[in-house]
Short mmCIF file of N, CA, C and O in Angstrom, two decimals:
data_model
loop_
_atom_site.label_atom_id
_atom_site.label_comp_id
_atom_site.label_asym_id
_atom_site.label_seq_id
_atom_site.Cartn_x
_atom_site.Cartn_y
_atom_site.Cartn_z
N MET A 1 -26.10 -4.20 -4.47
CA MET A 1 -25.00 -3.90 -3.87
C MET A 1 -24.97 -2.91 -2.99
O MET A 1 -25.46 -1.81 -3.38
N ALA A 2 -24.84 -3.24 -1.72
CA ALA A 2 -24.80 -1.83 -0.84
C ALA A 2 -23.28 -0.80 -1.06
O ALA A 2 -22.32 -1.04 -1.64
N ARG A 3 -23.75 0.55 -0.87
CA ARG A 3 -22.92 1.24 -1.23
C ARG A 3 -22.08 1.64 0.09
O ARG A 3 -22.65 1.85 1.18
N LYS A 4 -20.78 2.07 -0.06
CA LYS A 4 -20.10 2.06 1.17
C LYS A 4 -20.01 3.65 1.59
O LYS A 4 -19.89 4.49 0.63
N ARG A 5 -20.17 4.08 2.84
CA ARG A 5 -20.37 5.35 3.26
C ARG A 5 -19.01 5.90 3.52
O ARG A 5 -18.28 5.41 3.91
N LEU A 6 -19.01 7.42 2.94
CA LEU A 6 -17.76 8.06 2.89
C LEU A 6 -17.45 8.30 4.31
O LEU A 6 -18.33 8.60 5.09
N THR A 7 -16.38 8.37 4.72
CA THR A 7 -15.90 8.72 6.10
C THR A 7 -15.83 10.46 5.94
O THR A 7 -15.76 11.00 4.82
N GLN A 8 -15.80 11.41 7.20
CA GLN A 8 -15.54 12.48 7.31
C GLN A 8 -14.21 13.13 6.45
O GLN A 8 -14.53 13.72 5.70
N ALA A 9 -13.26 12.39 6.79
CA ALA A 9 -11.98 12.61 5.90
C ALA A 9 -12.20 12.40 4.48
O ALA A 9 -11.75 13.28 3.74
N GLN A 10 -12.63 11.40 4.07
CA GLN A 10 -12.99 11.29 2.48
C GLN A 10 -14.10 12.35 1.97
O GLN A 10 -13.59 12.95 0.95
N ARG A 11 -15.08 12.93 2.82
CA ARG A 11 -15.96 13.88 2.47
C ARG A 11 -15.10 15.17 2.14
O ARG A 11 -15.45 15.98 1.50
N ILE A 12 -14.17 15.62 3.13
CA ILE A 12 -13.68 16.74 3.18
C ILE A 12 -12.64 16.86 2.15
O ILE A 12 -12.32 17.46 1.30
N ARG A 13 -11.84 15.58 1.65
CA ARG A 13 -10.82 15.41 0.89
C ARG A 13 -11.81 15.79 -0.66
O ARG A 13 -11.28 16.48 -1.78
N HIS A 14 -12.95 15.11 -0.89
CA HIS A 14 -13.69 15.35 -1.95
C HIS A 14 -14.17 16.71 -2.35
O HIS A 14 -14.19 17.20 -3.25
N ARG A 15 -14.56 17.55 -1.37
CA ARG A 15 -14.97 18.91 -1.21
C ARG A 15 -13.84 19.75 -1.57
O ARG A 15 -13.64 20.44 -2.42
N GLU A 16 -12.64 19.58 -1.00
CA GLU A 16 -11.51 20.11 -1.36
C GLU A 16 -11.21 19.97 -2.85
O GLU A 16 -10.46 20.90 -3.55
N ALA A 17 -11.02 18.82 -3.30
CA ALA A 17 -10.68 18.35 -4.70
C ALA A 17 -11.59 19.21 -5.43
O ALA A 17 -11.08 19.70 -6.50
N ALA A 18 -12.99 19.23 -5.47
CA ALA A 18 -13.83 19.88 -5.98
C ALA A 18 -13.60 21.43 -6.25
O ALA A 18 -13.71 21.90 -7.18
N ASP A 19 -12.96 21.73 -5.00
CA ASP A 19 -12.96 23.30 -4.91
C ASP A 19 -11.59 23.76 -5.74
O ASP A 19 -11.74 24.70 -6.22
N TRP A 20 -10.63 22.74 -5.58
CA TRP A 20 -9.12 23.13 -6.45
C TRP A 20 -9.54 22.97 -7.93
O TRP A 20 -9.03 23.79 -8.79
N VAL A 21 -10.53 21.95 -8.37
CA VAL A 21 -10.78 21.80 -9.94
C VAL A 21 -11.41 23.42 -10.21
O VAL A 21 -11.11 23.38 -11.24
N LEU A 22 -12.46 23.71 -9.48
CA LEU A 22 -13.08 24.67 -10.11
C LEU A 22 -12.15 26.01 -9.89
O LEU A 22 -12.17 27.00 -10.99
N ARG A 23 -11.45 26.17 -8.74
CA ARG A 23 -10.49 27.39 -8.79
C ARG A 23 -9.53 27.42 -10.02
O ARG A 23 -8.97 28.47 -10.47
N ASN A 24 -8.93 26.13 -10.29
CA ASN A 24 -8.14 25.92 -11.38
C ASN A 24 -8.72 26.16 -12.78
O ASN A 24 -8.01 26.90 -13.65
N ARG A 25 -9.97 26.18 -12.91
CA ARG A 25 -10.59 26.28 -14.28
C ARG A 25 -11.01 27.79 -14.27
O ARG A 25 -11.26 28.12 -15.47
N GLU A 26 -11.51 28.36 -13.25
CA GLU A 26 -12.20 29.70 -13.40
C GLU A 26 -11.11 30.77 -13.12
O GLU A 26 -11.65 31.99 -13.63
N THR A 27 -9.98 30.64 -12.44
CA THR A 27 -9.22 32.05 -12.59
C THR A 27 -7.64 31.42 -12.35
O THR A 27 -7.48 30.17 -12.34
N GLU A 28 -7.06 32.48 -12.50
CA GLU A 28 -5.60 32.16 -12.65
C GLU A 28 -5.20 32.28 -11.13
O GLU A 28 -5.31 33.38 -10.44
N LEU A 29 -4.38 31.15 -10.66
CA LEU A 29 -4.00 31.18 -9.28
C LEU A 29 -2.80 32.16 -9.30
O LEU A 29 -1.99 32.03 -9.95
N SER A 30 -2.96 32.70 -8.02
CA SER A 30 -1.68 33.42 -7.68
C SER A 30 -0.61 32.52 -7.04
O SER A 30 -0.91 31.26 -7.09
N SER A 31 0.70 32.94 -7.05
CA SER A 31 1.55 31.92 -6.87
C SER A 31 1.45 31.38 -5.28
O SER A 31 2.03 30.20 -5.33
N GLU A 32 1.22 32.01 -4.48
CA GLU A 32 0.80 31.57 -3.27
C GLU A 32 -0.30 30.41 -3.25
O GLU A 32 -0.09 29.29 -2.56
N ASP A 33 -1.21 30.56 -4.14
CA ASP A 33 -2.42 29.44 -4.15
C ASP A 33 -2.01 28.37 -4.85
O ASP A 33 -2.44 27.12 -4.67
N LEU A 34 -1.19 28.51 -5.82
CA LEU A 34 -0.35 27.58 -6.51
C LEU A 34 0.41 26.81 -5.76
O LEU A 34 0.20 25.26 -5.72
N GLN A 35 1.04 27.27 -5.02
CA GLN A 35 1.96 26.55 -3.97
C GLN A 35 1.09 25.72 -3.14
O GLN A 35 1.52 24.54 -2.92
N ALA A 36 -0.13 26.53 -2.58
CA ALA A 36 -1.16 25.78 -1.71
C ALA A 36 -1.60 24.49 -2.33
O ALA A 36 -1.53 23.39 -1.67
N PHE A 37 -1.80 24.62 -3.52
CA PHE A 37 -2.35 23.48 -4.39
C PHE A 37 -1.43 22.26 -4.41
O PHE A 37 -2.05 21.14 -4.34
N HIS A 38 -0.16 22.91 -4.91
CA HIS A 38 0.83 21.54 -5.01
C HIS A 38 1.17 21.16 -3.75
O HIS A 38 1.34 19.61 -3.65
N GLN A 39 1.04 21.97 -2.72
CA GLN A 39 1.40 21.31 -1.31
C GLN A 39 -0.03 20.28 -0.96
O GLN A 39 0.43 19.20 -0.53
N TRP A 40 -1.05 20.87 -1.07
CA TRP A 40 -2.20 19.81 -1.16
C TRP A 40 -2.22 18.71 -1.90
O TRP A 40 -2.51 17.37 -1.42
N LEU A 41 -2.02 18.71 -3.07
CA LEU A 41 -1.75 17.31 -3.96
C LEU A 41 -0.55 16.50 -3.29
O LEU A 41 -0.79 15.05 -3.27
N ASP A 42 0.62 17.06 -2.81
CA ASP A 42 1.68 16.27 -2.41
C ASP A 42 1.65 15.72 -1.06
O ASP A 42 2.27 14.69 -0.71
N ARG A 43 0.46 16.13 -0.29
CA ARG A 43 0.28 15.82 1.09
C ARG A 43 -0.20 14.56 1.24
O ARG A 43 0.33 13.58 2.12
N ASP A 44 -0.89 13.91 -0.05
CA ASP A 44 -1.53 12.58 0.38
C ASP A 44 -1.66 12.22 -1.23
O ASP A 44 -2.45 12.76 -1.72
N PRO A 45 -1.42 11.01 -1.28
CA PRO A 45 -1.71 10.33 -2.73
C PRO A 45 -3.24 10.17 -2.85
O PRO A 45 -3.67 10.43 -4.15
N GLU A 46 -4.18 10.12 -2.01
CA GLU A 46 -5.49 10.20 -2.11
C GLU A 46 -5.97 11.52 -2.80
O GLU A 46 -6.93 11.69 -3.17
N ASN A 47 -5.28 12.58 -2.35
CA ASN A 47 -5.50 13.98 -2.73
C ASN A 47 -5.49 13.93 -4.13
O ASN A 47 -6.43 14.67 -4.93
N ARG A 48 -4.43 13.38 -4.89
CA ARG A 48 -4.31 13.50 -6.33
C ARG A 48 -5.49 12.62 -6.92
O ARG A 48 -5.89 13.06 -7.72
N ARG A 49 -5.81 11.55 -6.45
CA ARG A 49 -6.84 10.63 -6.79
C ARG A 49 -8.20 11.42 -6.77
O ARG A 49 -8.79 11.18 -7.73
N ALA A 50 -8.81 12.03 -5.72
CA ALA A 50 -9.81 12.79 -5.62
C ALA A 50 -9.74 13.81 -6.57
O ALA A 50 -11.00 14.03 -7.25
N TYR A 51 -8.61 14.60 -6.85
CA TYR A 51 -8.50 15.73 -7.78
C TYR A 51 -8.91 15.20 -9.01
O TYR A 51 -9.62 15.80 -10.14
N ASP A 52 -8.30 13.99 -9.60
CA ASP A 52 -8.43 13.75 -10.95
C ASP A 52 -9.71 12.95 -11.10
O ASP A 52 -10.55 13.36 -12.35
N ALA A 53 -10.28 12.43 -10.17
CA ALA A 53 -11.80 12.17 -9.99
C ALA A 53 -12.72 13.23 -10.43
O ALA A 53 -13.63 13.02 -11.13
N ALA A 54 -12.44 14.49 -9.72
CA ALA A 54 -13.28 15.44 -9.55
C ALA A 54 -12.87 16.17 -11.19
O ALA A 54 -14.07 16.67 -11.56
N GLN A 55 -11.89 16.19 -11.64
CA GLN A 55 -11.79 16.72 -13.00
C GLN A 55 -12.56 15.78 -14.20
O GLN A 55 -13.29 16.48 -14.97
N MET A 56 -12.60 14.43 -13.97
CA MET A 56 -13.21 13.73 -14.88
C MET A 56 -14.66 13.97 -14.62
O MET A 56 -15.53 14.29 -15.63
N LEU A 57 -15.05 14.08 -13.61
CA LEU A 57 -16.83 14.05 -13.43
C LEU A 57 -17.10 15.70 -13.65
O LEU A 57 -18.11 15.97 -14.53
N LEU A 58 -16.41 16.68 -13.72
CA LEU A 58 -16.61 17.87 -13.92
C LEU A 58 -16.77 17.94 -15.67
O LEU A 58 -17.40 18.47 -16.17
N GLY A 59 -15.81 17.48 -16.36
CA GLY A 59 -15.58 17.34 -17.65
C GLY A 59 -16.65 16.61 -18.03
O GLY A 59 -17.44 16.87 -19.33
N ASP A 60 -17.14 15.44 -17.63
CA ASP A 60 -18.29 14.67 -18.08
C ASP A 60 -19.57 15.46 -18.04
O ASP A 60 -20.54 15.34 -18.60
N ALA A 61 -19.80 16.07 -16.82
CA ALA A 61 -20.82 16.92 -16.78
C ALA A 61 -21.02 18.16 -17.72
O ALA A 61 -21.95 18.51 -18.23
N LYS A 62 -19.90 18.71 -18.06
CA LYS A 62 -19.84 19.87 -19.01
C LYS A 62 -20.07 19.22 -20.40
O LYS A 62 -20.93 19.96 -21.14
N SER A 63 -19.85 18.03 -20.71
CA SER A 63 -20.08 17.43 -21.79
C SER A 63 -21.60 17.12 -21.91
O SER A 63 -22.28 17.26 -23.09
N ALA A 64 -22.03 16.58 -21.13
CA ALA A 64 -23.44 16.02 -21.03
C ALA A 64 -24.46 17.48 -20.97
O ALA A 64 -25.66 17.46 -21.53
N ILE A 65 -23.86 18.63 -20.56
CA ILE A 65 -24.68 19.65 -20.38
C ILE A 65 -24.83 20.41 -21.82
O ILE A 65 -25.87 20.71 -22.59
N SER A 66 -23.70 20.33 -22.10
CA SER A 66 -23.29 20.87 -23.44
C SER A 66 -24.17 20.05 -24.73
O SER A 66 -24.47 20.77 -25.82
N SER A 67 -24.30 19.04 -24.48
CA SER A 67 -25.01 17.99 -25.69
C SER A 67 -26.39 18.29 -25.43
O SER A 67 -27.13 17.77 -26.30
N ASP A 68 -26.88 18.87 -24.41
CA ASP A 68 -28.50 19.00 -24.32
C ASP A 68 -29.01 20.54 -24.33
O ASP A 68 -28.55 21.25 -23.73
N PRO A 69 -29.56 20.73 -25.51
CA PRO A 69 -29.78 21.93 -25.77
C PRO A 69 -30.90 22.59 -24.87
O PRO A 69 -30.64 23.87 -24.79
N ASP A 70 -31.65 22.00 -24.07
CA ASP A 70 -32.56 22.35 -23.23
C ASP A 70 -31.80 22.81 -21.88
O ASP A 70 -32.35 23.95 -21.21
N LEU A 71 -30.56 22.45 -21.67
CA LEU A 71 -29.93 22.82 -20.39
C LEU A 71 -28.80 23.98 -20.92
O LEU A 71 -28.43 24.76 -19.84
N THR A 72 -28.41 24.17 -22.02
CA THR A 72 -27.61 25.21 -22.61
C THR A 72 -28.42 26.59 -22.45
O THR A 72 -27.61 27.57 -22.51
N VAL A 73 -29.63 26.60 -22.44
CA VAL A 73 -30.22 27.82 -22.62
C VAL A 73 -31.11 27.97 -21.05
O VAL A 73 -31.81 29.10 -21.06
N MET A 74 -30.75 27.49 -20.42
CA MET A 74 -31.41 27.50 -18.97
C MET A 74 -30.63 28.79 -18.24
O MET A 74 -29.65 29.10 -18.38
N ASP A 75 -31.68 29.61 -17.82
CA ASP A 75 -31.17 30.94 -16.87
C ASP A 75 -31.11 30.42 -15.28
O ASP A 75 -32.04 30.57 -14.79
N LEU A 76 -29.54 30.13 -15.01
CA LEU A 76 -29.66 29.97 -13.70
C LEU A 76 -29.28 31.09 -12.77
O LEU A 76 -28.60 31.83 -13.18
N LYS A 77 -29.82 31.09 -11.69
CA LYS A 77 -29.55 32.10 -10.64
C LYS A 77 -29.38 31.70 -9.46
O LYS A 77 -29.92 30.91 -9.02
N PRO A 78 -27.98 32.15 -8.70
CA PRO A 78 -27.65 31.65 -7.71
C PRO A 78 -28.90 32.02 -6.27
O PRO A 78 -29.59 32.89 -6.54
N THR A 79 -28.93 30.95 -5.58
CA THR A 79 -29.97 31.13 -4.65
C THR A 79 -29.11 31.79 -3.39
O THR A 79 -27.71 31.50 -3.12
N SER A 80 -29.80 32.49 -2.76
CA SER A 80 -29.20 33.20 -1.26
C SER A 80 -29.40 32.41 -0.27
O SER A 80 -30.16 31.27 -0.09
N ARG A 81 -28.33 32.18 0.63
CA ARG A 81 -28.31 31.19 1.79
C ARG A 81 -29.19 32.16 3.06
O ARG A 81 -28.83 33.20 3.37
#
């Protein structure tokens, strides 16, 4: 089965959704950021779907990592660009 290529707009939406998921999980958003997040969600129904998918994917990844003892002890260091 051939995979459908994402459009530029879809790639941007997925990146934005992933960014919002991480920001919502890692920090408490300021009132301005929270307002921007809700505006982004309301701007397009596809934004909500992308956000929900990113949340599910991150949750699945977290479960997979936490269930593998070798991955829970990895010492990850950020790479410099």
